[in-house]
mmCIF file of C-alpha atoms (C1' of nucleotides) in Angstrom:
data_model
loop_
_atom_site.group_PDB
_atom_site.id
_atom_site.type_symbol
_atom_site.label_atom_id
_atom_site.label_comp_id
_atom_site.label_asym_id
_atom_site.label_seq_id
_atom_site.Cartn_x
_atom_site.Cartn_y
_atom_site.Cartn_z
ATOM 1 C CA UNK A 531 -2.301 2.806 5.272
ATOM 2 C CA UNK A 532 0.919 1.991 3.948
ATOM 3 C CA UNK A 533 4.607 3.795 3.822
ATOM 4 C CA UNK A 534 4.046 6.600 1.265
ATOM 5 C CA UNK A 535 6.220 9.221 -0.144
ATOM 6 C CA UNK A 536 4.956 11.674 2.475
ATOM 7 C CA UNK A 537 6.841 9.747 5.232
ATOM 8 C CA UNK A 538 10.067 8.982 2.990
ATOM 9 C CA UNK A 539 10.224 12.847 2.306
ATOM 10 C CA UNK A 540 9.393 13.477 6.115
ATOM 11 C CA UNK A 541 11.996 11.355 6.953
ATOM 12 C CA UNK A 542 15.119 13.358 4.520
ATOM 13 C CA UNK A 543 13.716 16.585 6.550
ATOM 14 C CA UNK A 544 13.635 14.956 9.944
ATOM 15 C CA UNK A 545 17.401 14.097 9.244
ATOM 16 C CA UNK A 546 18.752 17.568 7.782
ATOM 17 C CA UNK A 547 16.739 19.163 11.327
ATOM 18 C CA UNK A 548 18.472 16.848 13.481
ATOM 19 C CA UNK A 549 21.748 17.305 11.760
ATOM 20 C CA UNK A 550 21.167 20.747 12.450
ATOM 21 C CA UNK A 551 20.146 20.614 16.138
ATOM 22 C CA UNK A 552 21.404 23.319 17.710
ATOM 23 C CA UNK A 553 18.318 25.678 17.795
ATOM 24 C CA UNK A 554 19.052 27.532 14.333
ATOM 25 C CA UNK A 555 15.908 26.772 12.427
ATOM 26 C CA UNK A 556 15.758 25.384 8.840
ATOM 27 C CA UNK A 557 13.453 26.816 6.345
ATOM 28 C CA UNK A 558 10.857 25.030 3.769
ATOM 29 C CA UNK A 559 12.352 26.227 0.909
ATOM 30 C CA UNK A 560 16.190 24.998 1.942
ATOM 31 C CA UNK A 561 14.917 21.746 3.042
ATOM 32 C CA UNK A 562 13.029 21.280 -0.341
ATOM 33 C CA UNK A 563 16.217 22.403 -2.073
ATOM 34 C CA UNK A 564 18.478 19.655 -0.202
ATOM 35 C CA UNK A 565 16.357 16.847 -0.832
ATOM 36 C CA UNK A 566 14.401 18.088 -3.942
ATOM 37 C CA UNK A 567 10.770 17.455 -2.721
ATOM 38 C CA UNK A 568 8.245 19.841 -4.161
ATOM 39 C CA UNK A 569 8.317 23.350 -2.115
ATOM 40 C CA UNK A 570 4.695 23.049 -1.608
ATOM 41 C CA UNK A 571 4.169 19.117 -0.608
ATOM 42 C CA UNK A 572 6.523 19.728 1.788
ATOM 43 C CA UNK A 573 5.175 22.518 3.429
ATOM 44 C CA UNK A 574 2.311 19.771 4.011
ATOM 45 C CA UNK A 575 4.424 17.718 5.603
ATOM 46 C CA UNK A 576 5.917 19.997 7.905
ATOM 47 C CA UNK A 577 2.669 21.092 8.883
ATOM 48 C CA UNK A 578 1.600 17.699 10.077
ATOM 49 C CA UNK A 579 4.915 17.297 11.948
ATOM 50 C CA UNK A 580 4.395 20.438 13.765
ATOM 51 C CA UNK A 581 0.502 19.523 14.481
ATOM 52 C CA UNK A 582 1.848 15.841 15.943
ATOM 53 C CA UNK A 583 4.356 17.670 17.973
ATOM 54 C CA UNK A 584 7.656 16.545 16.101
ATOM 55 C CA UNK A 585 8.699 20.026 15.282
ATOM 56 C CA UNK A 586 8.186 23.748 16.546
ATOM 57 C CA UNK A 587 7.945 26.125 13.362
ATOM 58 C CA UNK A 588 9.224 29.946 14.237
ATOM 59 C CA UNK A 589 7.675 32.770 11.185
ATOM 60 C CA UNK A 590 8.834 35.498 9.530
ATOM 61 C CA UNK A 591 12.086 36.083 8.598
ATOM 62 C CA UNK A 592 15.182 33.705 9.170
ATOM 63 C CA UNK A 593 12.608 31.285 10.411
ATOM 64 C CA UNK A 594 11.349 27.509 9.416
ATOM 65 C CA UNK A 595 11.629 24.663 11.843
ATOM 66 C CA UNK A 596 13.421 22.717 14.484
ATOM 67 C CA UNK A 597 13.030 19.382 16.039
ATOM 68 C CA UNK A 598 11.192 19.972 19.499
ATOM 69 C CA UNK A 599 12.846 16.644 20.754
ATOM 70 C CA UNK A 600 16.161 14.886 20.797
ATOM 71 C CA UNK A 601 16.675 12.917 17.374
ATOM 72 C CA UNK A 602 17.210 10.186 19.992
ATOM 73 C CA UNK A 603 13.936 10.338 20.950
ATOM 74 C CA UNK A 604 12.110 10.445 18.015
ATOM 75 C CA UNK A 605 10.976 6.912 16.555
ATOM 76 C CA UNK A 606 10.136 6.023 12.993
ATOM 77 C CA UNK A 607 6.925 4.822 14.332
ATOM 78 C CA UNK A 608 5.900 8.290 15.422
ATOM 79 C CA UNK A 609 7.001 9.849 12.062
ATOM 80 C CA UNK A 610 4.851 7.705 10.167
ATOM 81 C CA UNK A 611 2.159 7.548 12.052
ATOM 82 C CA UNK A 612 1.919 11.137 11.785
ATOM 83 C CA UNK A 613 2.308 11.033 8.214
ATOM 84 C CA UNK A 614 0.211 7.881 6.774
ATOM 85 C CA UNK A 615 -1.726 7.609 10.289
ATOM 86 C CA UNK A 616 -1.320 4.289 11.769
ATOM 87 C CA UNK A 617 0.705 1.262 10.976
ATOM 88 C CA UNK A 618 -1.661 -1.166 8.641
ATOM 89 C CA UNK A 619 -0.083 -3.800 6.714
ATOM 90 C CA UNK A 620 -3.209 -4.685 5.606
ATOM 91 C CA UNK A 621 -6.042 -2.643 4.250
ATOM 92 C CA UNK A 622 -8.674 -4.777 6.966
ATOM 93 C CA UNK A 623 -6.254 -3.939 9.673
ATOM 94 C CA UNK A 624 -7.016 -0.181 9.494
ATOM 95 C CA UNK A 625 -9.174 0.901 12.709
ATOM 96 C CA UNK A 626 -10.913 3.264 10.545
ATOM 97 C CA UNK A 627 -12.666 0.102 8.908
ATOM 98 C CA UNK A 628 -14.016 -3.139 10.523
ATOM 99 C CA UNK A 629 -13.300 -6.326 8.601
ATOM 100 C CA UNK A 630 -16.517 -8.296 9.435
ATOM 101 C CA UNK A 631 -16.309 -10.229 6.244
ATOM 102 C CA UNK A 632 -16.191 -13.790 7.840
ATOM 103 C CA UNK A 633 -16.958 -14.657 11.763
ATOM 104 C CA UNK A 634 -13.837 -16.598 12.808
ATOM 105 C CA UNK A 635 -11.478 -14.788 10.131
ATOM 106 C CA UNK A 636 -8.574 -17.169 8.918
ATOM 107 C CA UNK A 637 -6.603 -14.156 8.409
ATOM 108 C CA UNK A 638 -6.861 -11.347 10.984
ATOM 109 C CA UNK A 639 -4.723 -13.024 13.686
ATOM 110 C CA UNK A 640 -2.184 -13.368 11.263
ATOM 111 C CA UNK A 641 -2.092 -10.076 9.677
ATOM 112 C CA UNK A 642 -2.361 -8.535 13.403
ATOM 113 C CA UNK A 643 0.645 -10.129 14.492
ATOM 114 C CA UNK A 644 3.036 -8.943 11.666
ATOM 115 C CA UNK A 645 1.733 -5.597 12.116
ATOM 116 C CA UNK A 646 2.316 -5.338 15.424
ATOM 117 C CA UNK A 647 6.275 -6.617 14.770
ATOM 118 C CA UNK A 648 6.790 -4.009 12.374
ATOM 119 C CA UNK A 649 5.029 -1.041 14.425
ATOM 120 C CA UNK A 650 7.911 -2.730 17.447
ATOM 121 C CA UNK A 651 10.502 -2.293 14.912
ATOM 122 C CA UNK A 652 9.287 0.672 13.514
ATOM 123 C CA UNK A 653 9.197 2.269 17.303
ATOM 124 C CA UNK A 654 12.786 0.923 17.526
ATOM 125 C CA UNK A 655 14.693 3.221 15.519
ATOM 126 C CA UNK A 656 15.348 6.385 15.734
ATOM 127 C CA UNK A 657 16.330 9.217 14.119
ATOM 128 C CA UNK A 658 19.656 9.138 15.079
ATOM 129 C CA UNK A 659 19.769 5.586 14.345
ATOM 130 C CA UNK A 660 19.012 6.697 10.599
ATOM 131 C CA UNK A 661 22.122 9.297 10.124
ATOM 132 C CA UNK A 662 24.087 7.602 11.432
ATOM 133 C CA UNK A 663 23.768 4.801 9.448
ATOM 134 C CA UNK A 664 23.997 6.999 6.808
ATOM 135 C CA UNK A 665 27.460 8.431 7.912
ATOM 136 C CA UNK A 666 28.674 5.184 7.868
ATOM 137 C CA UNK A 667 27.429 4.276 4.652
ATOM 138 C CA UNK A 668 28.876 7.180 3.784
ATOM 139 C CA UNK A 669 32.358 6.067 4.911
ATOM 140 C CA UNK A 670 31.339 2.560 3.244
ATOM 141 C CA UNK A 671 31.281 4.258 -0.216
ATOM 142 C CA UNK A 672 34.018 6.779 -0.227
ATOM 143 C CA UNK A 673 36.765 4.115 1.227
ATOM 144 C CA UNK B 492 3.630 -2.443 -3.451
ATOM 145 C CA UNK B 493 1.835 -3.105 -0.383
ATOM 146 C CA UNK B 494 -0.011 -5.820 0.691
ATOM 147 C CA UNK B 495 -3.530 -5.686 -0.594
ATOM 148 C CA UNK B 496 -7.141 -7.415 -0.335
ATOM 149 C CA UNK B 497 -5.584 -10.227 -3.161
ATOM 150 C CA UNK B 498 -2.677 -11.534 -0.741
ATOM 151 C CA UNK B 499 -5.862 -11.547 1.909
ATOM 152 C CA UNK B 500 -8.296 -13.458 -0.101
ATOM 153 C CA UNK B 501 -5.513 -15.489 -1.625
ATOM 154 C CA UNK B 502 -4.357 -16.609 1.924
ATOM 155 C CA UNK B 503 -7.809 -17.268 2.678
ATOM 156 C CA UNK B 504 -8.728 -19.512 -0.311
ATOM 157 C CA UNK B 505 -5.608 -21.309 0.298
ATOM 158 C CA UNK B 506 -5.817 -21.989 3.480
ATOM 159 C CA UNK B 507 -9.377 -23.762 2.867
ATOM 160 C CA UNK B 508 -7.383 -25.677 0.483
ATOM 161 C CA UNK B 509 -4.418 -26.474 2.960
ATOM 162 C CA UNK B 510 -7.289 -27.782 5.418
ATOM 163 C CA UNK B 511 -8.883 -29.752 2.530
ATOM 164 C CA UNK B 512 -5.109 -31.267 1.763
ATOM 165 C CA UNK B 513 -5.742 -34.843 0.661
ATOM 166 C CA UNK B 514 -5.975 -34.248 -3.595
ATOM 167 C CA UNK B 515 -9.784 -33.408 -3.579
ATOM 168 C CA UNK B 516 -9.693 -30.162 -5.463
ATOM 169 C CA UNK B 517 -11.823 -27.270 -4.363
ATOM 170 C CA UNK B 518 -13.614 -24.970 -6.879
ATOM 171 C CA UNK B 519 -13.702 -21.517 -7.054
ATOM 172 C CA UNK B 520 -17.460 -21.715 -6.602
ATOM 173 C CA UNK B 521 -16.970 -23.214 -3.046
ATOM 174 C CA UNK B 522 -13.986 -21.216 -2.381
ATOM 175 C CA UNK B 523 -15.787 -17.647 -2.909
ATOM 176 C CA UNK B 524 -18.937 -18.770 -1.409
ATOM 177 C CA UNK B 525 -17.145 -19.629 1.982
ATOM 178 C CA UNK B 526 -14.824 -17.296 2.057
ATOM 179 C CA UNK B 527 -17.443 -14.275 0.658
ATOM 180 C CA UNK B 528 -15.128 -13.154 -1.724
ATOM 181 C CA UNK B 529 -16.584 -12.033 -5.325
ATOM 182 C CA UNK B 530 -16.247 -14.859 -7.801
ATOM 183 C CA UNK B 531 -14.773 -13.628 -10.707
ATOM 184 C CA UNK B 532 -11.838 -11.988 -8.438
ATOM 185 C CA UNK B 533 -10.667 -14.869 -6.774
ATOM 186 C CA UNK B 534 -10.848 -16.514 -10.313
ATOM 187 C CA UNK B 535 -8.108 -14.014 -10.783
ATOM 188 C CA UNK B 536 -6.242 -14.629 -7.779
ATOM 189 C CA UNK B 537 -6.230 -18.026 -7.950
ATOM 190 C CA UNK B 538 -5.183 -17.893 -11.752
ATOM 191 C CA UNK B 539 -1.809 -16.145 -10.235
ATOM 192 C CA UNK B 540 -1.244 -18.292 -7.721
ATOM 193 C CA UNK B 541 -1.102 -21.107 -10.165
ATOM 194 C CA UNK B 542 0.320 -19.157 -12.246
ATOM 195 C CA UNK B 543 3.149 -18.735 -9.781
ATOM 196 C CA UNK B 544 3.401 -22.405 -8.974
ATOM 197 C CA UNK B 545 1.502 -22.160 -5.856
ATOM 198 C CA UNK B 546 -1.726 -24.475 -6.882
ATOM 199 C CA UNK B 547 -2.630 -26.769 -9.536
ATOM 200 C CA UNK B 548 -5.810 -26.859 -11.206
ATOM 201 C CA UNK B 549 -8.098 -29.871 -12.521
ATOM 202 C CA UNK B 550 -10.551 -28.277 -15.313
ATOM 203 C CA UNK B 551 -14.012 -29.898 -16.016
ATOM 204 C CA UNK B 552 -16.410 -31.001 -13.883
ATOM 205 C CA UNK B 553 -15.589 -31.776 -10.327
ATOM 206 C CA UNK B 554 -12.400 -29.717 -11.318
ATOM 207 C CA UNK B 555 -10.614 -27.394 -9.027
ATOM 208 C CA UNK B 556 -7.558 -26.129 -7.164
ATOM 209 C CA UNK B 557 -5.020 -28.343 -4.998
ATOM 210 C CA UNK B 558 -1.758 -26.832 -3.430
ATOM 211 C CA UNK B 559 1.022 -28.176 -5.003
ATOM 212 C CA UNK B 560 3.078 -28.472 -2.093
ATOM 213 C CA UNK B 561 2.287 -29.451 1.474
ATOM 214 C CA UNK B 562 1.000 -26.553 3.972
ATOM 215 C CA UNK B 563 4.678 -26.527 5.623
ATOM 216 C CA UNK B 564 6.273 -25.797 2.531
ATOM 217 C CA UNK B 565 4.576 -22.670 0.943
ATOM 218 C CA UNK B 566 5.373 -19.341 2.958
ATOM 219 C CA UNK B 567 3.852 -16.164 2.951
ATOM 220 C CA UNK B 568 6.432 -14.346 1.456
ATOM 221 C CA UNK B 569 5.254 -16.325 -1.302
ATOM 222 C CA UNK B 570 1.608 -15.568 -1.569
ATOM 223 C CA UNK B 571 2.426 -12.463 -1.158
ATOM 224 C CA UNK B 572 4.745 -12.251 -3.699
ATOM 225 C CA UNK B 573 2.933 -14.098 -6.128
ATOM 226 C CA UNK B 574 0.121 -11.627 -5.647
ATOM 227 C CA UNK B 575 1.413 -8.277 -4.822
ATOM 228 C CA UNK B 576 4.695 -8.293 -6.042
ATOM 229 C CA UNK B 577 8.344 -8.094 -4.492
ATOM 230 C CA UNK B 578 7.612 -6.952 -0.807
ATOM 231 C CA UNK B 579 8.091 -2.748 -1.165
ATOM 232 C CA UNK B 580 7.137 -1.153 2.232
ATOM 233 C CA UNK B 581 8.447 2.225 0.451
ATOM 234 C CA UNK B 582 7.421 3.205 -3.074
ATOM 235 C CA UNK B 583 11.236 4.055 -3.834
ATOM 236 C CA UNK B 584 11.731 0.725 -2.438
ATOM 237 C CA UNK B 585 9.936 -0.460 -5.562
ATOM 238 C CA UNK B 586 12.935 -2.825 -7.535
ATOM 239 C CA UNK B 587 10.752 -1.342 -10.846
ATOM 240 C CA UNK B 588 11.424 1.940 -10.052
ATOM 241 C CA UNK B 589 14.876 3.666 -9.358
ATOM 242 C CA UNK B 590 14.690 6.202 -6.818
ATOM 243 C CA UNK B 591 17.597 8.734 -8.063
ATOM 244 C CA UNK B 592 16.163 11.610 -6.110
ATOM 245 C CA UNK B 593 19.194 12.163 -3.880
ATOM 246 C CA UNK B 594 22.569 10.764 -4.698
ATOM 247 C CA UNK B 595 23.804 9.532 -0.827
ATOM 248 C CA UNK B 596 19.783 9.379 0.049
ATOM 249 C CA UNK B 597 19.519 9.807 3.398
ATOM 250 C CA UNK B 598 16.567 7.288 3.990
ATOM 251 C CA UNK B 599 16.980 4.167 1.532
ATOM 252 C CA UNK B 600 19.444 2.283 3.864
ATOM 253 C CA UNK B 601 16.818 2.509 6.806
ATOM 254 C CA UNK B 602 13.721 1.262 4.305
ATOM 255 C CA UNK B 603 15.840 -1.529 3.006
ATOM 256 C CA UNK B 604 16.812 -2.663 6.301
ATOM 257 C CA UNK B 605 13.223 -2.306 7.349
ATOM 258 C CA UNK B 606 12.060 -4.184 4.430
ATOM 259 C CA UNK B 607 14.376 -7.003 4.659
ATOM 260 C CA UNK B 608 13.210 -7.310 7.959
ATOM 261 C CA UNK B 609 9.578 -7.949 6.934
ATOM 262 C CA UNK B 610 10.569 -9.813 3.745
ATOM 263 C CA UNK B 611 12.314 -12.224 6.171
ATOM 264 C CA UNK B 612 9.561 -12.291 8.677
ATOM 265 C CA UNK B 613 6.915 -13.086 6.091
ATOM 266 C CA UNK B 614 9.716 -16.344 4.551
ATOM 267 C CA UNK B 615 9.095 -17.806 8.415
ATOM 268 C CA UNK B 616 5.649 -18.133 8.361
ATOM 269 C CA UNK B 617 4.232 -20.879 6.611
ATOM 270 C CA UNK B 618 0.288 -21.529 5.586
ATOM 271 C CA UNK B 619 0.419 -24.368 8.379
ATOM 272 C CA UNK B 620 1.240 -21.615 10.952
ATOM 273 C CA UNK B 621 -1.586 -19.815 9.588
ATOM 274 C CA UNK B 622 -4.170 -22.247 10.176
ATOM 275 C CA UNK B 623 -2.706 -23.556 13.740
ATOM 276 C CA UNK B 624 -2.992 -20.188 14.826
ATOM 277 C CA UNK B 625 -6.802 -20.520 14.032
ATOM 278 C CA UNK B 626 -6.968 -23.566 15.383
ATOM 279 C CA UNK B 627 -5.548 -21.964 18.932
ATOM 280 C CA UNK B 628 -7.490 -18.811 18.489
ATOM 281 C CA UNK B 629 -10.959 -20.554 18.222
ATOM 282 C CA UNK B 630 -9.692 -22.912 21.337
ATOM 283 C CA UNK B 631 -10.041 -19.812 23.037
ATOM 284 C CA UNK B 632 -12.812 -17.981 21.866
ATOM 285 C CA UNK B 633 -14.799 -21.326 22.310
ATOM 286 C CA UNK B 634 -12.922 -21.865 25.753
ATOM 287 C "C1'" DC C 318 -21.308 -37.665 -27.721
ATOM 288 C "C1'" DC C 319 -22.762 -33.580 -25.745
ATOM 289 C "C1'" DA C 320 -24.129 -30.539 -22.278
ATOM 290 C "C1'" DA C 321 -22.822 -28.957 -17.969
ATOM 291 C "C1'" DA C 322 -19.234 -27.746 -14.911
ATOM 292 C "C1'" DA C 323 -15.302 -26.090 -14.362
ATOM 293 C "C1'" DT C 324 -10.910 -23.286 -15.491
ATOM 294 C "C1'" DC C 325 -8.470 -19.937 -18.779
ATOM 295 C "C1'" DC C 326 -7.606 -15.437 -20.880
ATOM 296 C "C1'" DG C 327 -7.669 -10.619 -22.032
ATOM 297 C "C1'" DA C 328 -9.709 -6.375 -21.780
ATOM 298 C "C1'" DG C 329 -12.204 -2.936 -19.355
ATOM 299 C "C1'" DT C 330 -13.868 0.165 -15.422
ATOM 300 C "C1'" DA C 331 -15.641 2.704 -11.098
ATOM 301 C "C1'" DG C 332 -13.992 4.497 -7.097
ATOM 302 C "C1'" DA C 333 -10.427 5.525 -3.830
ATOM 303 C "C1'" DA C 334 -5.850 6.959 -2.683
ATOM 304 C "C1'" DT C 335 -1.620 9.272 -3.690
ATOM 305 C "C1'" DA C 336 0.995 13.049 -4.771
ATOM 306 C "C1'" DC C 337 0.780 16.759 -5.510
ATOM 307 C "C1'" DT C 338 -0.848 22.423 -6.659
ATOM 308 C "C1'" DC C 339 -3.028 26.975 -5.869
ATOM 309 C "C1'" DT C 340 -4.571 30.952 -3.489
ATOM 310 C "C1'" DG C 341 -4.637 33.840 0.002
ATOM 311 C "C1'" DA C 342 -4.108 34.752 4.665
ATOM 312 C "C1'" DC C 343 -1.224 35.725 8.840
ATOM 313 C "C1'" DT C 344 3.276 36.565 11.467
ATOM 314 C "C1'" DT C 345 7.736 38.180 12.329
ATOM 315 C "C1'" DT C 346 11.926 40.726 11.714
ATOM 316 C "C1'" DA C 347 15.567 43.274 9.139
ATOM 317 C "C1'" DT D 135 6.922 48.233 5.964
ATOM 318 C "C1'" DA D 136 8.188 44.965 2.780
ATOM 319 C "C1'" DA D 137 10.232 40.718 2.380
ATOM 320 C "C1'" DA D 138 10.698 36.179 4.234
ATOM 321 C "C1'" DG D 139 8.665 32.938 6.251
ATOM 322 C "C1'" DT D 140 4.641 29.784 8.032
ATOM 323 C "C1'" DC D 141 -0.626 28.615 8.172
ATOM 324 C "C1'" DA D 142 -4.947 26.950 6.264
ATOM 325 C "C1'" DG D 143 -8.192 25.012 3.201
ATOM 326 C "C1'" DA D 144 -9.721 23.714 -1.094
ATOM 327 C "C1'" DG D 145 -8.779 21.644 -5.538
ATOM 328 C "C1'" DT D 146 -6.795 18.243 -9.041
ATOM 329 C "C1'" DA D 147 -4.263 14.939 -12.134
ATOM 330 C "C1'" DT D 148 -2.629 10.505 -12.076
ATOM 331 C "C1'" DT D 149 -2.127 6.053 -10.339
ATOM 332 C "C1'" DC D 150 -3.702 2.022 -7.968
ATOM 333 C "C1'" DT D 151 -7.101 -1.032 -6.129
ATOM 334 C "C1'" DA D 152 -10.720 -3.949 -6.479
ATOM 335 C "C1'" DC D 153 -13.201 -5.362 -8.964
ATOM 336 C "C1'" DT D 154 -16.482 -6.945 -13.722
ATOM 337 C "C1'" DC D 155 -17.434 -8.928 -18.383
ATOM 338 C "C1'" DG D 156 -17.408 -11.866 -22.393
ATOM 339 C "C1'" DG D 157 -16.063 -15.576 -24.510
ATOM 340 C "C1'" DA D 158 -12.826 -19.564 -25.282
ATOM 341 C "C1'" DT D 159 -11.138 -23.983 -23.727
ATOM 342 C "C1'" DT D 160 -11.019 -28.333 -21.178
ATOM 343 C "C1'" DT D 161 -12.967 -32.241 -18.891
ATOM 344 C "C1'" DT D 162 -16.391 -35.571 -17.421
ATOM 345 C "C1'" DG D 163 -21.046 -37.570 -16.084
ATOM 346 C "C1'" DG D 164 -24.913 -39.504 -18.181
#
DNA sequence: CCAAAATCCGAGTAGAATACTCTGACTTTA
DNA sequence: TAAAGTCAGAGTATTCTACTCGGATTTTGG
């Protein structure tokens, strides 16, 4: 799998939630307004965030979602993995397939070893890491 | 983009070719059949890769492909390249695309960071890495 | 010189993946 | 009790991937 849309727009609701974190939960249809993703896509997405365990979801009224975990302690790894599954560069990295097409693969080791640097990096940042690089871009662009 | 079964196939072809360095060319016959990859694709593939500078080819009999620089000298940022396109992890990474969703997007500095990253990674690695690594992986299989 | 061996070139295509939608249920609270 | 919200599963249009096909062109061995 690679990065799709589903984890970019993940991602832009991830940050609104953790600019938000102080318990007061954030409804689908005001994060979909922020960040303009389609209403129902991102009710998707939500629901996989909630199913991994990245967000608690109250109902009825004045409800939506909060982060169930520090934005310090969520990774970009885990957001995308629970969005496009696991980290494959490669379409013959994916666990779901086995790449048997040549005993003694030139390619595998190769392939394996980038993968695994960007799932490190990927498990590097977090979601704090991402606003606040935005606040200082932020600063960047207005001075 | 991401990187898909071309850049794979591609790599593999040339690293047959980087093994086989000494002007000999190698057809795509020989190429296909050792590397199991379906001929009239990698006539493609290796059409772009010359295409991009990468090989040279010899038509007529006893024709072929030769790299047209030495093993050291041709990255995989490259290959890559010349196959899939600029390195986009992200779809709104994507330089054909603009993403204008959000003005002050929340997640494009973290992808392009991210992206840079792998860009960069893939620039260090060279096709002789590649096949060393072979080399040390079937030490130890072997071993 | 000519047939075979090779690359070149452009168009076309089946199947899978992405990026969504739709419908209807269930849950909570003002 | 109705409105505001999530939950759940199926369905779909478009794009992308991973190829194929047909024929032209180039080179060389015999």
């Amino acid at each position: 799998m690679r990065v799709t849309r589903k984890s970019d727009y993940g991602l832009r609701a991830l940050c609104t939630l953790a600019r938000q974190y102080n318990g007061e939960p954030v409804s689908i249809g005001q994060l979909s307004a922020e960040h303009k993703i389609p209403e129902p896509f991102l009710e998707k997405i939500m629901q996989e965030l909630r199913e991994h365990g990245l967000v608690e979801a109250t109902h009825g009224r004045g409800g939506g979602y909060v982060l169930s975990k520090r934005p310090s302690q969520i990774s970009l790894r885990e957001i995308v993995q629970a969005l496009d599954g696991p980290i494959a560069l490669v379409t013959c990295l994916d666990p779901n397939l086995k790449c048997s097409i040549e005993t003694n693969c030139p390619t595998s080791s190769i392939w394996e070893i980038i993968n695994q640097k960007l799932d490190e990096y990927l498990n590097s940042l977090t979601l704090s890491d991402v606003i606040n690089m935005q606040q200082s871009e932020r600063v960047k662009v207005s001075s």
